[in-house]
Amino acid sequence: MTDTPAARAVPALSDEAFLDHVADRLAALPTVSAVTLGGSRAQGLHTAGSDWDLAVYYRGPFDPARLRALGWEGEVGELGAWGGGVFNGGAWLTIDGRHVDVHYRDLDVVEHELAEARAGRFHWEPLMFHLAGIPSYLVVAELAVNRVLRGTLPAPRYPEALREAAPPVWRQQAAMTLRYAKGAHAPRGQLTEVAGALATAAAQTAHAVLAERGEWVTNEKRLLTRAELRGLDPLIVSLSPDPAALRDAVSRAAALLGLPE
């Protein structure tokens, strides 16, 4: 096929053939032990235009230059380019007219976080596009819900120890977020800051709700809906810059989220 943007706009391969082709190429990269399909396509929630979320699980050193050398159009990041931590980088690519994200997953890190989650331990990390940041057990959640295309990976159940340990941590974060908004932003009439705090606290509370249920979370796209916390939307829409109204809004949000003031 001619290598032009117009030609790439129409996929030449069926979805199945495309997935096989990409998985084979990724699995052949040095130190890669497994390849998975994630996101909405792994969970059967995708539409025709949904992106393709893939991950390469590697053991030992992984060189993004090897991925770049495959010649696919797009941006290939270095290790740690997405902030470091458990979500340690990846690539945004266009392959056969399809948008493809490739995530890097260090198996040593993943296995460590699996052991930590089973012991009821985790830590919090900031991540671009995520209001509440992410728990380190996000990479364990991916093992549980993603589809393994090449290689073998564990498929863990939600650990009971994590169900007990995670909710109070998330609720404490949410309560502190609202407390700060009420004391620092509301008195100044800072509507935008208060709105951001309400949204962040809602996402933090949603993590607590889903952890209590033993339901894995891999991103925030459906987080509030799954936790049945969309009731905060009308409150945010009704905000005004009046300090008294903002303080009242924070109190109402705390009540809606079941948090102490």
CSV table of C-alpha atoms in Angstrom, one decimal:
chain,number,residue,atom,x,y,z
A,1,MET,CA,0.0,0.0,0.0
A,2,THR,CA,1.3,3.5,-0.8
A,3,ASP,CA,2.7,5.1,2.3
A,4,THR,CA,0.7,8.3,2.4
A,5,PRO,CA,-1.7,9.7,5.0
A,6,ALA,CA,-4.6,9.3,2.6
A,7,ALA,CA,-3.7,5.7,2.0
A,8,ARG,CA,-3.3,5.0,5.7
A,9,ALA,CA,-6.7,6.5,6.5
A,10,VAL,CA,-8.4,3.3,5.3
A,11,PRO,CA,-7.2,0.1,7.0
A,12,ALA,CA,-5.9,-2.6,4.7
A,13,LEU,CA,-6.2,-5.4,7.3
A,14,SER,CA,-9.2,-6.8,9.2
A,15,ASP,CA,-9.2,-6.1,13.0
A,16,GLU,CA,-8.1,-9.7,13.7
A,17,ALA,CA,-5.3,-9.6,11.1
A,18,PHE,CA,-4.2,-6.2,12.3
A,19,LEU,CA,-4.0,-7.4,15.9
A,20,ASP,CA,-2.0,-10.5,14.9
A,21,HIS,CA,0.4,-8.4,12.9
A,22,VAL,CA,1.1,-5.9,15.6
A,23,ALA,CA,1.3,-8.4,18.4
A,24,ASP,CA,3.8,-10.5,16.4
A,25,ARG,CA,6.0,-7.5,15.8
A,26,LEU,CA,5.9,-6.4,19.4
A,27,ALA,CA,6.5,-9.9,20.8
A,28,ALA,CA,9.6,-10.2,18.7
A,29,LEU,CA,11.3,-7.1,20.4
A,30,PRO,CA,14.3,-8.0,22.6
A,31,THR,CA,13.4,-8.8,26.2
A,32,VAL,CA,9.6,-8.7,25.6
A,33,SER,CA,7.9,-11.7,27.3
A,34,ALA,CA,4.2,-10.9,26.7
A,35,VAL,CA,1.9,-8.6,24.8
A,36,THR,CA,-1.6,-7.6,25.9
A,37,LEU,CA,-4.6,-5.8,24.5
A,38,GLY,CA,-6.2,-3.4,27.0
A,39,GLY,CA,-8.7,-0.6,27.3
A,40,SER,CA,-12.2,-0.7,25.9
A,41,ARG,CA,-11.3,-3.2,23.2
A,42,ALA,CA,-10.2,-5.8,25.8
A,43,GLN,CA,-13.5,-5.2,27.8
A,44,GLY,CA,-15.8,-5.3,24.8
A,45,LEU,CA,-16.9,-1.6,25.4
A,46,HIS,CA,-15.3,-0.2,22.3
A,47,THR,CA,-16.7,1.6,19.3
A,48,ALA,CA,-15.4,1.4,15.7
A,49,GLY,CA,-13.3,4.5,16.3
A,50,SER,CA,-11.8,3.4,19.7
A,51,ASP,CA,-8.0,3.4,20.0
A,52,TRP,CA,-6.1,0.2,20.3
A,53,ASP,CA,-4.3,0.0,23.7
A,54,LEU,CA,-1.4,-2.5,23.7
A,55,ALA,CA,1.3,-3.2,26.3
A,56,VAL,CA,4.6,-4.9,26.1
A,57,TYR,CA,5.8,-6.7,29.2
A,58,TYR,CA,9.6,-7.0,29.3
A,59,ARG,CA,12.1,-8.6,31.6
A,60,GLY,CA,15.4,-6.7,32.0
A,61,PRO,CA,16.5,-3.7,29.9
A,62,PHE,CA,14.0,-2.5,27.2
A,63,ASP,CA,15.2,-0.2,24.5
A,64,PRO,CA,12.4,2.0,22.9
A,65,ALA,CA,14.7,2.5,19.9
A,66,ARG,CA,13.9,-1.1,18.9
A,67,LEU,CA,10.2,-0.1,18.8
A,68,ARG,CA,11.0,3.0,16.9
A,69,ALA,CA,13.0,1.0,14.4
A,70,LEU,CA,9.8,-0.9,13.4
A,71,GLY,CA,9.0,2.2,11.3
A,72,TRP,CA,5.5,2.9,12.5
A,73,GLU,CA,4.4,6.5,12.3
A,74,GLY,CA,4.1,8.4,15.6
A,75,GLU,CA,5.9,9.3,18.8
A,76,VAL,CA,7.9,6.7,20.7
A,77,GLY,CA,8.8,7.9,24.3
A,78,GLU,CA,11.7,6.9,26.4
A,79,LEU,CA,11.4,4.9,29.6
A,80,GLY,CA,10.0,7.1,32.3
A,81,ALA,CA,8.9,9.8,29.9
A,82,TRP,CA,5.3,9.7,31.2
A,83,GLY,CA,6.4,10.6,34.7
A,84,GLY,CA,8.2,7.4,35.8
A,85,GLY,CA,6.7,5.1,38.4
A,86,VAL,CA,4.6,2.1,37.5
A,87,PHE,CA,3.2,3.7,34.4
A,88,ASN,CA,6.6,4.1,32.9
A,89,GLY,CA,6.2,5.3,29.3
A,90,GLY,CA,5.0,4.3,25.9
A,91,ALA,CA,4.3,5.3,22.4
A,92,TRP,CA,1.5,6.9,20.4
A,93,LEU,CA,1.4,5.4,16.9
A,94,THR,CA,-0.6,5.1,13.7
A,95,ILE,CA,-0.5,1.6,12.3
A,96,ASP,CA,-2.6,0.6,9.2
A,97,GLY,CA,-4.8,3.7,9.7
A,98,ARG,CA,-5.5,2.9,13.4
A,99,HIS,CA,-4.5,4.9,16.5
A,100,VAL,CA,-2.4,2.6,18.7
A,101,ASP,CA,-1.0,3.3,22.2
A,102,VAL,CA,1.8,1.0,23.3
A,103,HIS,CA,2.5,1.0,27.0
A,104,TYR,CA,5.8,-0.2,28.6
A,105,ARG,CA,5.4,-2.6,31.5
A,106,ASP,CA,8.5,-3.8,33.5
A,107,LEU,CA,7.7,-7.3,34.7
A,108,ASP,CA,9.9,-6.9,37.8
A,109,VAL,CA,7.8,-3.8,38.8
A,110,VAL,CA,4.5,-5.5,37.9
A,111,GLU,CA,5.3,-8.6,40.0
A,112,HIS,CA,6.4,-6.5,42.9
A,113,GLU,CA,3.1,-4.5,42.8
A,114,LEU,CA,1.2,-7.7,42.6
A,115,ALA,CA,2.8,-9.0,45.8
A,116,GLU,CA,2.2,-5.6,47.4
A,117,ALA,CA,-1.5,-5.6,46.5
A,118,ARG,CA,-1.9,-9.1,47.8
A,119,ALA,CA,-0.5,-7.9,51.1
A,120,GLY,CA,-2.8,-4.9,51.1
A,121,ARG,CA,-0.1,-2.3,50.3
A,122,PHE,CA,0.0,0.3,47.6
A,123,HIS,CA,1.2,3.8,46.9
A,124,TRP,CA,-0.2,6.8,45.0
A,125,GLU,CA,1.4,8.4,41.9
A,126,PRO,CA,0.5,11.4,39.8
A,127,LEU,CA,-0.2,10.7,36.1
A,128,MET,CA,-1.2,12.9,33.2
A,129,PHE,CA,-4.9,13.2,32.5
A,130,HIS,CA,-5.9,11.5,35.8
A,131,LEU,CA,-7.6,13.8,38.3
A,132,ALA,CA,-7.0,11.5,41.3
A,133,GLY,CA,-3.7,10.2,40.0
A,134,ILE,CA,-3.3,6.4,40.1
A,135,PRO,CA,-2.7,3.6,42.6
A,136,SER,CA,0.3,1.4,42.1
A,137,TYR,CA,-2.1,-1.5,41.8
A,138,LEU,CA,-3.2,-0.2,38.4
A,139,VAL,CA,-0.7,-2.4,36.8
A,140,VAL,CA,-2.2,-5.4,38.7
A,141,ALA,CA,-5.7,-4.4,37.5
A,142,GLU,CA,-4.3,-4.5,33.9
A,143,LEU,CA,-3.2,-8.1,34.5
A,144,ALA,CA,-6.8,-9.0,35.6
A,145,VAL,CA,-8.7,-7.3,32.8
A,146,ASN,CA,-6.5,-7.2,29.8
A,147,ARG,CA,-6.4,-9.8,27.1
A,148,VAL,CA,-3.1,-11.6,26.7
A,149,LEU,CA,-2.1,-11.8,23.0
A,150,ARG,CA,1.4,-13.3,23.3
A,151,GLY,CA,3.2,-15.0,26.1
A,152,THR,CA,1.7,-15.8,29.5
A,153,LEU,CA,0.8,-13.5,32.5
A,154,PRO,CA,-1.0,-14.0,35.8
A,155,ALA,CA,-4.7,-13.1,36.0
A,156,PRO,CA,-5.1,-12.1,39.7
A,157,ARG,CA,-8.3,-11.9,41.7
A,158,TYR,CA,-8.9,-8.7,43.7
A,159,PRO,CA,-7.0,-9.3,47.0
A,160,GLU,CA,-9.1,-9.2,50.1
A,161,ALA,CA,-6.3,-7.4,51.9
A,162,LEU,CA,-6.5,-4.6,49.3
A,163,ARG,CA,-10.2,-4.3,49.6
A,164,GLU,CA,-9.7,-3.6,53.3
A,165,ALA,CA,-6.7,-1.3,53.0
A,166,ALA,CA,-7.4,0.9,49.9
A,167,PRO,CA,-10.8,2.5,50.7
A,168,PRO,CA,-9.8,4.4,53.8
A,169,VAL,CA,-6.7,5.7,52.1
A,170,TRP,CA,-8.7,7.1,49.2
A,171,ARG,CA,-11.4,8.5,51.4
A,172,GLN,CA,-8.9,10.3,53.6
A,173,GLN,CA,-7.4,11.9,50.4
A,174,ALA,CA,-10.8,13.0,49.3
A,175,ALA,CA,-11.7,14.5,52.7
A,176,MET,CA,-8.4,16.4,52.8
A,177,THR,CA,-9.0,17.7,49.2
A,178,LEU,CA,-12.4,19.1,50.2
A,179,ARG,CA,-11.1,20.5,53.5
A,180,TYR,CA,-8.4,22.4,51.7
A,181,ALA,CA,-10.8,23.7,49.1
A,182,LYS,CA,-13.2,25.0,51.9
A,183,GLY,CA,-10.4,26.6,53.8
A,184,ALA,CA,-8.2,28.0,51.1
A,185,HIS,CA,-10.2,28.5,47.9
A,186,ALA,CA,-13.8,29.1,48.9
A,187,PRO,CA,-13.1,32.1,51.1
A,188,ARG,CA,-11.4,33.8,48.1
A,189,GLY,CA,-14.2,33.1,45.7
A,190,GLN,CA,-12.0,30.9,43.6
A,191,LEU,CA,-14.6,29.0,41.7
A,192,THR,CA,-12.2,27.2,39.3
A,193,GLU,CA,-10.1,25.8,42.1
A,194,VAL,CA,-13.2,24.7,44.1
A,195,ALA,CA,-14.6,23.0,41.0
A,196,GLY,CA,-11.3,21.2,40.5
A,197,ALA,CA,-11.2,20.1,44.1
A,198,LEU,CA,-14.8,18.7,43.9
A,199,ALA,CA,-13.9,16.7,40.8
A,200,THR,CA,-10.7,15.4,42.3
A,201,ALA,CA,-12.5,14.4,45.5
A,202,ALA,CA,-15.2,12.6,43.5
A,203,ALA,CA,-12.6,10.6,41.6
A,204,GLN,CA,-10.8,9.7,44.9
A,205,THR,CA,-14.0,8.6,46.5
A,206,ALA,CA,-14.9,6.6,43.4
A,207,HIS,CA,-11.6,4.7,43.8
A,208,ALA,CA,-12.7,3.9,47.4
A,209,VAL,CA,-16.1,2.7,46.3
A,210,LEU,CA,-14.8,0.4,43.7
A,211,ALA,CA,-12.0,-1.0,46.0
A,212,GLU,CA,-14.7,-1.8,48.5
A,213,ARG,CA,-16.5,-3.8,45.8
A,214,GLY,CA,-13.4,-5.5,44.7
A,215,GLU,CA,-13.6,-4.0,41.2
A,216,TRP,CA,-10.5,-3.2,39.3
A,217,VAL,CA,-9.8,0.3,37.9
A,218,THR,CA,-7.5,0.9,35.0
A,219,ASN,CA,-8.4,4.5,34.2
A,220,GLU,CA,-10.8,7.3,35.1
A,221,LYS,CA,-13.0,7.3,31.9
A,222,ARG,CA,-16.0,5.6,33.5
A,223,LEU,CA,-14.9,5.9,37.1
A,224,LEU,CA,-17.6,8.2,38.5
A,225,THR,CA,-20.3,6.4,36.5
A,226,ARG,CA,-19.3,3.0,37.8
A,227,ALA,CA,-19.2,4.3,41.4
A,228,GLU,CA,-22.6,6.0,40.9
A,229,LEU,CA,-21.3,9.4,41.8
A,230,ARG,CA,-22.5,11.4,38.8
A,231,GLY,CA,-24.8,13.2,41.3
A,232,LEU,CA,-22.0,15.7,41.8
A,233,ASP,CA,-22.4,17.0,38.2
A,234,PRO,CA,-25.4,19.3,39.0
A,235,LEU,CA,-23.6,20.7,42.0
A,236,ILE,CA,-20.5,21.6,39.9
A,237,VAL,CA,-22.7,23.2,37.2
A,238,SER,CA,-24.4,25.4,39.9
A,239,LEU,CA,-21.2,26.8,41.3
A,240,SER,CA,-20.9,30.6,41.7
A,241,PRO,CA,-17.9,32.7,42.9
A,242,ASP,CA,-19.6,33.8,46.0
A,243,PRO,CA,-17.5,32.6,49.0
A,244,ALA,CA,-20.5,31.6,51.1
A,245,ALA,CA,-22.0,29.7,48.2
A,246,LEU,CA,-18.7,27.9,47.5
A,247,ARG,CA,-18.3,26.9,51.2
A,248,ASP,CA,-21.8,25.5,51.1
A,249,ALA,CA,-21.1,23.7,47.8
A,250,VAL,CA,-18.1,22.0,49.4
A,251,SER,CA,-20.2,20.9,52.4
A,252,ARG,CA,-22.9,19.5,50.0
A,253,ALA,CA,-20.2,17.6,48.1
A,254,ALA,CA,-18.9,16.1,51.3
A,255,ALA,CA,-22.4,14.9,52.1
A,256,LEU,CA,-22.9,13.5,48.6
A,257,LEU,CA,-19.6,11.6,48.8
A,258,GLY,CA,-20.2,10.4,52.3
A,259,LEU,CA,-17.1,12.3,53.6
A,260,PRO,CA,-16.5,14.1,56.9
A,261,GLU,CA,-16.0,17.9,56.7
